XYZ file of N, CA and C in Angstrom:
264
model
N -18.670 13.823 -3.170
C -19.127 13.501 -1.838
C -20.248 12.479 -1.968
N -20.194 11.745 -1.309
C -20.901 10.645 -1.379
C -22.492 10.745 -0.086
N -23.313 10.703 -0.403
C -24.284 10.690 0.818
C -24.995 9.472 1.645
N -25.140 9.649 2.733
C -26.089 8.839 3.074
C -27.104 8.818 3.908
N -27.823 7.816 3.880
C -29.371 7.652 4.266
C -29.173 8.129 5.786
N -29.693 9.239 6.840
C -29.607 9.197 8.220
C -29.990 8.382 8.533
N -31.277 7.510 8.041
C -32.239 6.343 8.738
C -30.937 5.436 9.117
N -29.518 4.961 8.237
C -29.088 3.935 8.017
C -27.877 4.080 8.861
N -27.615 5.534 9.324
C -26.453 6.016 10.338
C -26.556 6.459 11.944
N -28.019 6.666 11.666
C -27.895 7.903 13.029
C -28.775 6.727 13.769
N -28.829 7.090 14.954
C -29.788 6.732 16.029
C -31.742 7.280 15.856
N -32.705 6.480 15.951
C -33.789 7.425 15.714
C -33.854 8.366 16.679
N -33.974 8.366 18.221
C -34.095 9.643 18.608
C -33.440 10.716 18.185
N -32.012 10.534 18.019
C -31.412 11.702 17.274
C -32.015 12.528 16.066
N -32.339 10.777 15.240
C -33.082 11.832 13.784
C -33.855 12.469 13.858
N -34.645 11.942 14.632
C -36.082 12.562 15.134
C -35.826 13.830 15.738
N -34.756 14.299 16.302
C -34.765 15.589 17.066
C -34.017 16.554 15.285
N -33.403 15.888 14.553
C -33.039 16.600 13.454
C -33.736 17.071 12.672
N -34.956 16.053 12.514
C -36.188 16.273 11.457
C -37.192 17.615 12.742
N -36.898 17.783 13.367
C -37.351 19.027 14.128
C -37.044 20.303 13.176
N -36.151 20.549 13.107
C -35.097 21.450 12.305
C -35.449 21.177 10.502
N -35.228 20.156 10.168
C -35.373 20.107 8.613
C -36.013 18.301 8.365
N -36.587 18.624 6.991
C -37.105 17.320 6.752
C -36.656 17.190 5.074
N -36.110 16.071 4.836
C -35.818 15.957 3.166
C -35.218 16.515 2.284
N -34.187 17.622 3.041
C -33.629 18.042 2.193
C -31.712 17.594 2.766
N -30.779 18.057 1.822
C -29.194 17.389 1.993
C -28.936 18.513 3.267
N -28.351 17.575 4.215
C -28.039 18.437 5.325
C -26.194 17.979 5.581
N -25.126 19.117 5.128
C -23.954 19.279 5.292
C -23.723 19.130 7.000
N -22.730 17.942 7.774
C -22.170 18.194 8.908
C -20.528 18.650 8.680
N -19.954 19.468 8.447
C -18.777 19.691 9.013
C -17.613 18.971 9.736
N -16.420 19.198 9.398
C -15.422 18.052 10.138
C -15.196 18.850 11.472
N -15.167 18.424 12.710
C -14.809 19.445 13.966
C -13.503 20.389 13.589
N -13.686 20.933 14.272
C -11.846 22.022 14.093
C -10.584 20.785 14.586
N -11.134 20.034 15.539
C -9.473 19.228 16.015
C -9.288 18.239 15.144
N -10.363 17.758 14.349
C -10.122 16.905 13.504
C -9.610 17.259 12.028
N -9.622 18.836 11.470
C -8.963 18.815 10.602
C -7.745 19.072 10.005
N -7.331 18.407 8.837
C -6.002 18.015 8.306
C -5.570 19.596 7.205
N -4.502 19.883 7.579
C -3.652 20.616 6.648
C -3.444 19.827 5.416
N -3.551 21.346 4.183
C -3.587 21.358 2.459
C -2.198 19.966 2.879
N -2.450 19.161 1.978
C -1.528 18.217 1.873
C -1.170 17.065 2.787
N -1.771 17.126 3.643
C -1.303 16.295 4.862
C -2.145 14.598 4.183
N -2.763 14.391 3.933
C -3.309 13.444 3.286
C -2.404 12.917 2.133
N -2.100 13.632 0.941
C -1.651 13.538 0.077
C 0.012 13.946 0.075
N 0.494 13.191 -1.071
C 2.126 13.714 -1.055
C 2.056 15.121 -1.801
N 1.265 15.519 -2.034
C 1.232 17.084 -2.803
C 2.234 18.305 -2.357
N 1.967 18.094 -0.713
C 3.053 19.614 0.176
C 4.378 19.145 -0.227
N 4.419 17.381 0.177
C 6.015 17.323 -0.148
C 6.631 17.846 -1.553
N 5.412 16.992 -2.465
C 6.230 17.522 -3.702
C 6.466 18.844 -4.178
N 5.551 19.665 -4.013
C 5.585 21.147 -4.237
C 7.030 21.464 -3.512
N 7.167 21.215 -2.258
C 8.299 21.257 -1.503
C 9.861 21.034 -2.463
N 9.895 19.944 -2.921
C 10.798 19.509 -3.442
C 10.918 20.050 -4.781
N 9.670 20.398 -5.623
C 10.047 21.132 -6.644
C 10.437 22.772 -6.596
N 9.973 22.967 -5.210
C 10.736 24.577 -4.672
C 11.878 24.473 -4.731
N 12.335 23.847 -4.232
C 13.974 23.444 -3.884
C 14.570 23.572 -4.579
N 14.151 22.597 -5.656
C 14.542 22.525 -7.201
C 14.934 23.749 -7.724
N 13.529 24.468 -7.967
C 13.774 25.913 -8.430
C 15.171 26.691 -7.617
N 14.816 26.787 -6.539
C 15.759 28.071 -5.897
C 16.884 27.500 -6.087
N 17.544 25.968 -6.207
C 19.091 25.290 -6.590
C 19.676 25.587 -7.578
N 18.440 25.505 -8.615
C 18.777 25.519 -10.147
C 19.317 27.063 -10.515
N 18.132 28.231 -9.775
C 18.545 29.706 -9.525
C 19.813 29.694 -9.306
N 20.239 29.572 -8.164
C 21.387 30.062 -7.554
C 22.566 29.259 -9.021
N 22.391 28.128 -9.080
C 23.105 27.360 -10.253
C 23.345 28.288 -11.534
N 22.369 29.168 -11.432
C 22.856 30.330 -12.897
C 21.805 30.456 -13.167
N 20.484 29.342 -13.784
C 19.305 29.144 -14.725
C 18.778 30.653 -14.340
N 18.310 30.827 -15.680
C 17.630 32.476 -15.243
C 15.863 32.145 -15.289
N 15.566 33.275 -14.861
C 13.984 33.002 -14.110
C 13.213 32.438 -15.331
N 13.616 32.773 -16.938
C 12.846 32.683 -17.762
C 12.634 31.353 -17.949
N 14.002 30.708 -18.011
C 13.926 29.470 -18.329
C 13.458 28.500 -17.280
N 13.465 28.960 -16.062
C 13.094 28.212 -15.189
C 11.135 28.064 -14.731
N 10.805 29.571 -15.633
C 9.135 29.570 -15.892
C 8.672 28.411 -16.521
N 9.428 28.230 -18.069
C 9.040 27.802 -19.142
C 9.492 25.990 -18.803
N 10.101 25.869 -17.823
C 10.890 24.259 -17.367
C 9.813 24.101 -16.964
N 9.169 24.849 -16.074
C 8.094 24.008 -14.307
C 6.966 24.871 -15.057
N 6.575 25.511 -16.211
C 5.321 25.641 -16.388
C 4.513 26.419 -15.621
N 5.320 27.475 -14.832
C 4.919 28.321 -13.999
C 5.149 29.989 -14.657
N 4.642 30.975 -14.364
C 5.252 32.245 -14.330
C 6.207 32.697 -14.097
N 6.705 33.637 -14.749
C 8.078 34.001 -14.435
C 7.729 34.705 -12.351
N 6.843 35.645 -12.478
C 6.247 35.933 -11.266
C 6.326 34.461 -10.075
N 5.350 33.398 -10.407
C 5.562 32.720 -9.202
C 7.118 32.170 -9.319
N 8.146 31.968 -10.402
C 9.203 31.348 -9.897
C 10.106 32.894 -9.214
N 9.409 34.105 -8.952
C 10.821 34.677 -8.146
C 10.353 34.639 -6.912
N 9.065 34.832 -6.754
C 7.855 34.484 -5.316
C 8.902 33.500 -4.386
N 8.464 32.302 -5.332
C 9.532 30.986 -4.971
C 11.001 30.971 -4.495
N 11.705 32.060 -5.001
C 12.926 32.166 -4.979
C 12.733 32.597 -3.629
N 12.147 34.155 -3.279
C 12.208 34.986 -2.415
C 11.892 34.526 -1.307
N 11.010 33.213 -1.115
C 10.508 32.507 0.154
C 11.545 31.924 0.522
N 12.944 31.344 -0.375
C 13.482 30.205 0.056
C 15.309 31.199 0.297
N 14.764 32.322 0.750
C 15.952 33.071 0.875
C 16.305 32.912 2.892
């Protein structure tokens, strides 16, 4: 996270009503609730996870047994039946 100077962002009356409250130390603002983005929505991450689900539960049904399909995607045998069981 990168910071910056309030002097260089905010309005002075504003700061001035902030430095009421605190002086000199890092003050966290929050993103509003309507403005924030769902795990992945930024990034291609949901898709790909997505697509490597797929993968898994195709390859399942295809025969591959859970073991080998741990030791392929580097996952647990546990999260690949998780995986399976969601995509039923």
């Amino acid at each position: 996270m990168k910071y910056i100077n309030a002097e260089k962002m905010l309005p002075k009356e504003l700061l001035r009503s902030i430095q009421e409250y605190t002086q000199g130390s890092y003050l966290y603002i929050p993103v509003r609730e309507e403005d924030k983005k769902q795990w992945g929505e930024c990034t291609q991450s949901k898709k790909l996870v997505q697509e490597r689900n797929e993968a898994i539960v195709s390859a399942n049904h295809s025969g591959v047994p859970v073991k080998t399909l741990a030791q392929l995607y580097h996952l647990t045998e546990h999260s690949i039946r998780r995986i399976i069981r969601g995509h039923r």
